[in-house]
PDB file of C-alpha atoms and ligand atoms in Angstrom:
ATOM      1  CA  UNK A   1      -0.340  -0.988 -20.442  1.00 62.00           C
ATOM      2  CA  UNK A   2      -0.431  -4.755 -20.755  1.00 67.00           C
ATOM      3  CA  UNK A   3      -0.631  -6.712 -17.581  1.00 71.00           C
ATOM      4  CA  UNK A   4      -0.826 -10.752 -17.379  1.00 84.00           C
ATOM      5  CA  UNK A   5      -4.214 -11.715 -17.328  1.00 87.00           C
ATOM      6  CA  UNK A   6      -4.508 -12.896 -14.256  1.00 87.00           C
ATOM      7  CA  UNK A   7      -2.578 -10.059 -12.314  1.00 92.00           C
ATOM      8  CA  UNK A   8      -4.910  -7.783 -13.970  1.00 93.00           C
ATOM      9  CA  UNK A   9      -8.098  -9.364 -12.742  1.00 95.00           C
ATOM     10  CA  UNK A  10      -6.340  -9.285  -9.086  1.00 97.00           C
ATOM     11  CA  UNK A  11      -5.862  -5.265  -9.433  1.00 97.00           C
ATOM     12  CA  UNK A  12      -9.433  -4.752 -10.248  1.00 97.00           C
ATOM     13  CA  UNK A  13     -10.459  -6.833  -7.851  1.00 98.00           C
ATOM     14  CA  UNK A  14      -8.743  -4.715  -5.539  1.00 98.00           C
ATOM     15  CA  UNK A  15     -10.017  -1.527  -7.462  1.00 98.00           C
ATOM     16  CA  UNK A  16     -13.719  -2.317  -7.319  1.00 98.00           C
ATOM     17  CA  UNK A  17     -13.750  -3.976  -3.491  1.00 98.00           C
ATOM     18  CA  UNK A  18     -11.385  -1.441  -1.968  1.00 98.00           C
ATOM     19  CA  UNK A  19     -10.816  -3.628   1.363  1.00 98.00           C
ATOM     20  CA  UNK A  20     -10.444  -0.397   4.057  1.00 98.00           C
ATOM     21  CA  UNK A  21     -11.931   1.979   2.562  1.00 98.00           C
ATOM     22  CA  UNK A  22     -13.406   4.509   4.947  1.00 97.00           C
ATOM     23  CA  UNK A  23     -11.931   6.499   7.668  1.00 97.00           C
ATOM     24  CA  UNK A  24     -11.505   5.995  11.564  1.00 96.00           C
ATOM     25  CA  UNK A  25     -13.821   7.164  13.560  1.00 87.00           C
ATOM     26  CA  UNK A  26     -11.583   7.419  16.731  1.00 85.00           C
ATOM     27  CA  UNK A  27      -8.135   9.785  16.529  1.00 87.00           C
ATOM     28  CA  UNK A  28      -5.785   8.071  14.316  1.00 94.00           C
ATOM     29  CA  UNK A  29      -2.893   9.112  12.694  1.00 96.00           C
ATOM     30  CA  UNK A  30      -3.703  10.804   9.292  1.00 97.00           C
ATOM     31  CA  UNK A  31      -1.325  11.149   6.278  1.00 98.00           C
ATOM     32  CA  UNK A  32      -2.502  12.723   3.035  1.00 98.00           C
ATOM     33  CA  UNK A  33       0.009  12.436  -0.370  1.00 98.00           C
ATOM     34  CA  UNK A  34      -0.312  12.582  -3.965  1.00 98.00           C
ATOM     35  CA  UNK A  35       0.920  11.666  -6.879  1.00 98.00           C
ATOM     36  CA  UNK A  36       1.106  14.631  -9.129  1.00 96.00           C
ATOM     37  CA  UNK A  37       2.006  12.939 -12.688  1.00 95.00           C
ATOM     38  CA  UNK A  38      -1.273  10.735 -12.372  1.00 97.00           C
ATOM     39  CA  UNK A  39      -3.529  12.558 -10.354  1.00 98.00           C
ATOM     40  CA  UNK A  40      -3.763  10.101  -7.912  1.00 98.00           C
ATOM     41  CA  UNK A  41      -4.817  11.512  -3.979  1.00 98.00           C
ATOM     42  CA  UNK A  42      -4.492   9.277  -0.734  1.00 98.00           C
ATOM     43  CA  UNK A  43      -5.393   9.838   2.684  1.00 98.00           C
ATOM     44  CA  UNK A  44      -4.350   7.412   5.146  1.00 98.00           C
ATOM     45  CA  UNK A  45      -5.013   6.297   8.086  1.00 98.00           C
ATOM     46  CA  UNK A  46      -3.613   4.047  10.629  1.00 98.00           C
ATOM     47  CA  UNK A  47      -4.440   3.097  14.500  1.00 97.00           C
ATOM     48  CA  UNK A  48      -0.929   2.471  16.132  1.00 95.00           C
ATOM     49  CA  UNK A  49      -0.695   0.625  19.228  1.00 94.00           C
ATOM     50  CA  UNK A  50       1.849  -0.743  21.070  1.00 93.00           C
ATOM     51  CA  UNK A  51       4.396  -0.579  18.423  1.00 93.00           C
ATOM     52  CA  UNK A  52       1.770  -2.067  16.210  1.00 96.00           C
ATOM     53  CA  UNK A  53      -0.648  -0.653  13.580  1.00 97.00           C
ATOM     54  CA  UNK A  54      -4.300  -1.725  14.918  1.00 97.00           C
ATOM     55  CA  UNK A  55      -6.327  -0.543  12.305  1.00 97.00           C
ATOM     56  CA  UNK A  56      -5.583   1.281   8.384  1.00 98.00           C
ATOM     57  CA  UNK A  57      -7.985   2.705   6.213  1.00 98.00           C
ATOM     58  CA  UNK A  58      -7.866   5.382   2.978  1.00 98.00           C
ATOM     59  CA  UNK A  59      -9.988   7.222   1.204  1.00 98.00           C
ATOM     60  CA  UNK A  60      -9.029   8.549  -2.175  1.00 98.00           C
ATOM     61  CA  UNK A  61      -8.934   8.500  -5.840  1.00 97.00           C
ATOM     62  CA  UNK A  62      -6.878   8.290  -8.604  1.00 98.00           C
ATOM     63  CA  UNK A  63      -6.035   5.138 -10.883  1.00 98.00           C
ATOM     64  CA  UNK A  64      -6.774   1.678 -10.673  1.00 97.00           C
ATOM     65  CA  UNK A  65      -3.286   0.633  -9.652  1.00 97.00           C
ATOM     66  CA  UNK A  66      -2.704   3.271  -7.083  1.00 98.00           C
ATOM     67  CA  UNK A  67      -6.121   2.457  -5.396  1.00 98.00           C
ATOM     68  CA  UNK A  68      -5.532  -1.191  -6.130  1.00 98.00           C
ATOM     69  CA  UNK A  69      -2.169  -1.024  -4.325  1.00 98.00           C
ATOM     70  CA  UNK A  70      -3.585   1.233  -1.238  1.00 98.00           C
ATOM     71  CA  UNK A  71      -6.461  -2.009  -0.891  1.00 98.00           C
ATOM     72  CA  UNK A  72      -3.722  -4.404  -1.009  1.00 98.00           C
ATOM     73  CA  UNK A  73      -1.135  -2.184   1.341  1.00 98.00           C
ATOM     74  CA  UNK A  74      -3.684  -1.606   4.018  1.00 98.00           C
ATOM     75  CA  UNK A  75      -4.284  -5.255   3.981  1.00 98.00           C
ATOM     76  CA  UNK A  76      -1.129  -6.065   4.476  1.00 97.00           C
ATOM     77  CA  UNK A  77       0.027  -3.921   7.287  1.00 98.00           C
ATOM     78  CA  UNK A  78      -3.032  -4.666   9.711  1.00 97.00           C
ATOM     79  CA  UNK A  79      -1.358  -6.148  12.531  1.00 96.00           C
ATOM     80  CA  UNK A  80       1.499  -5.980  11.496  1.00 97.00           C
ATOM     81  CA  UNK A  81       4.440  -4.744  13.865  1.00 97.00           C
ATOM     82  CA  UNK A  82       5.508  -0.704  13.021  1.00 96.00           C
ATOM     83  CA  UNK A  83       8.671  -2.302  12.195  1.00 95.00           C
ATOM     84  CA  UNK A  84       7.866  -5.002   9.435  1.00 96.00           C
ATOM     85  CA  UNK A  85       5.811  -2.437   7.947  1.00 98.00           C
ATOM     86  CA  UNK A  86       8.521  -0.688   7.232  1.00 97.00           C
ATOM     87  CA  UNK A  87      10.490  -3.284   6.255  1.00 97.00           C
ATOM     88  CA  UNK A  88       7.786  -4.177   3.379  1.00 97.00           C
ATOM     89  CA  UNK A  89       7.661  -0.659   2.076  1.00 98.00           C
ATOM     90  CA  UNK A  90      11.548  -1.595   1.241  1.00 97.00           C
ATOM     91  CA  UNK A  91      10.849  -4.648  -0.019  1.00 97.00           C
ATOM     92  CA  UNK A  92       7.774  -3.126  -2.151  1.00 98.00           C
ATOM     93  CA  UNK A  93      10.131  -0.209  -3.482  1.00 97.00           C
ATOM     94  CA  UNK A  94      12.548  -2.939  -4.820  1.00 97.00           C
ATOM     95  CA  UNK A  95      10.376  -5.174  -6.422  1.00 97.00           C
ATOM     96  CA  UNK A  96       9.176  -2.061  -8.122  1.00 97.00           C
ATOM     97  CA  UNK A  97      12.549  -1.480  -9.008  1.00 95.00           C
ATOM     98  CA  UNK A  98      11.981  -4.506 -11.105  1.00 94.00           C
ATOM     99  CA  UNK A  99      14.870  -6.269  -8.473  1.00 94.00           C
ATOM    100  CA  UNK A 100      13.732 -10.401  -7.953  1.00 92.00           C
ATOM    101  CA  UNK A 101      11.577  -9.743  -3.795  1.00 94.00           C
ATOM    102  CA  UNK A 102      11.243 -12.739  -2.131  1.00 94.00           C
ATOM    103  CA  UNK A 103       7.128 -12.531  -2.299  1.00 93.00           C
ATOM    104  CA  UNK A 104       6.533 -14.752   0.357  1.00 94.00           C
ATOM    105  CA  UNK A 105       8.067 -12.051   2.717  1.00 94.00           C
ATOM    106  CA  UNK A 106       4.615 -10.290   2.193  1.00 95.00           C
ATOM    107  CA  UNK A 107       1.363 -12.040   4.054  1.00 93.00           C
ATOM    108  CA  UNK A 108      -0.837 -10.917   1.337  1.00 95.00           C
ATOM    109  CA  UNK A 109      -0.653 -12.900  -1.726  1.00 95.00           C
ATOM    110  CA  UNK A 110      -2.381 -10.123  -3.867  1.00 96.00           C
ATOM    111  CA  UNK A 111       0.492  -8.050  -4.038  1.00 97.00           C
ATOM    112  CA  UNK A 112       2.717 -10.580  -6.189  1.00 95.00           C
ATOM    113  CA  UNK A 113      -0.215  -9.379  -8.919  1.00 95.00           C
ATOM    114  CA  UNK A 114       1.851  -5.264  -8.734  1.00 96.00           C
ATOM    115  CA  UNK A 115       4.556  -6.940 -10.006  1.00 94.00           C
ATOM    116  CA  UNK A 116       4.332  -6.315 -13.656  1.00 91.00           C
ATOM    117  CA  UNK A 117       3.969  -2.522 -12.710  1.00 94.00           C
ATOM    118  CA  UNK A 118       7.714  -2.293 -12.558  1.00 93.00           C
ATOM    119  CA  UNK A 119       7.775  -2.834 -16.501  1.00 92.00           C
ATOM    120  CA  UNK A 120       5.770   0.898 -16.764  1.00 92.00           C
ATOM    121  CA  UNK A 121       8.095   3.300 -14.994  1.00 92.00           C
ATOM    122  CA  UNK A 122       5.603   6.153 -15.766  1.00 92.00           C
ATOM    123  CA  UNK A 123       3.572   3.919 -13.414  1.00 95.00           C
ATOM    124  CA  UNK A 124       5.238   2.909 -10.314  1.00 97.00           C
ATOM    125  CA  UNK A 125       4.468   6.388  -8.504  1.00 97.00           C
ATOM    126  CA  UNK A 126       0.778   4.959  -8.600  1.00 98.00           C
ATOM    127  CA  UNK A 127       1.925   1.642  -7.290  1.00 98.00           C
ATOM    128  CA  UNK A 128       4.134   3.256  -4.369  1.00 98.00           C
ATOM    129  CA  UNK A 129       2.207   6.035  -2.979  1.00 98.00           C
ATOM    130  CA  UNK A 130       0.313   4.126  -0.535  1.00 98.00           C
ATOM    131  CA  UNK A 131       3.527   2.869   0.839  1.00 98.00           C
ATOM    132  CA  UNK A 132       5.089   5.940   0.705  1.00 98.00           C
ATOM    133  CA  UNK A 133       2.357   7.689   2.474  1.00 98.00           C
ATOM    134  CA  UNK A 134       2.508   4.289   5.285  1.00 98.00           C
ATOM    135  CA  UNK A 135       5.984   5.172   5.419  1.00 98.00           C
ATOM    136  CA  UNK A 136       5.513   8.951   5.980  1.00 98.00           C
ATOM    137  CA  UNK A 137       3.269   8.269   8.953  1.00 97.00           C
ATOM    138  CA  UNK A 138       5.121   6.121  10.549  1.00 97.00           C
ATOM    139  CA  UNK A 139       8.582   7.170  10.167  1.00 95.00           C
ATOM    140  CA  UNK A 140       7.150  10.715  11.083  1.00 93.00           C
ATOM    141  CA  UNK A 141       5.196   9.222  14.433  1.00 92.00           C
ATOM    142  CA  UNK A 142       8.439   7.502  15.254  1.00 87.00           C
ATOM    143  CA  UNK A 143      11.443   9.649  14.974  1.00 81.00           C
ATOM    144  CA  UNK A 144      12.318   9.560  18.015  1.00 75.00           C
ATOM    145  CA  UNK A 145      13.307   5.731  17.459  1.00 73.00           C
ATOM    146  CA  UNK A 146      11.349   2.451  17.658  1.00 65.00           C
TER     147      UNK A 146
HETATM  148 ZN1   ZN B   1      -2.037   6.550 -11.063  1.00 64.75          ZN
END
């Protein structure tokens, strides 16, 4: 898998410095998923408050771009409203569609480097399952409606 040189460096940043890595200590809502094809394990976990997600961390293993990706996601959505969360994991599922995002749309910068994942289909399930598992909490915590 060839990357641009510079994207590359970004992902192993990410890889080597998980930012949120650990687990929170008070109850938080917990969401474990996998990615079968890779090997790649998640657990998430995110603080909501007031319609807003306080705190995320993860622990897990798998592949550089799926732990890369859970760095960068949990990043992202600190602070961030429930609902803009949400809207991100759309916007994150398209670009990985290989469809043109607007990238300014998400606060973190890093994430433009994920990009070049859509090119490797057999790798975008590494790429998404962060969001996907972000997703399954919240939509999960909140089905009775924002
Ligand atoms: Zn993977």
């Amino acid at each position: 898998m060839q990357l641009d040189d510079l994207y590359r460096r970004v992902i192993m940043d990410h890889y080597q410095r998980p930012r949120n890595r650990g687990r929170i200590e008070n109850e938080a809502l917990t969401v474990d998923l996998n990615n079968p094809t890779c090997g790649d394990r998640i657990s998430l976990q995110m603080k909501l408050q007031n319609g807003k997600i306080e705190e995320a961390k993860f622990e897990g293993d798998g592949c550089s771009i799926s732990m890369a990706s859970a760095s960068m996601m949990t990043e992202t959505v600190k602070g961030l409203k429930v609902k803009q969360a949400l809207q991100l994991v759309d916007l994150f599922s398209d670009m990985m569609q290989g469809s043109e995002v607007d990238l300014e749309q998400f606060p973190l910068e890093d994430i433009e480097a994920l990009m070049g994942v859509a090119k490797f289909p057999a790798r975008i399930k590494c790429a998404t399952l962060a969001w996907k598992a972000m997703e399954k909490g919240l939509k999960n915590e909140y089905k009775e409606g924002l």
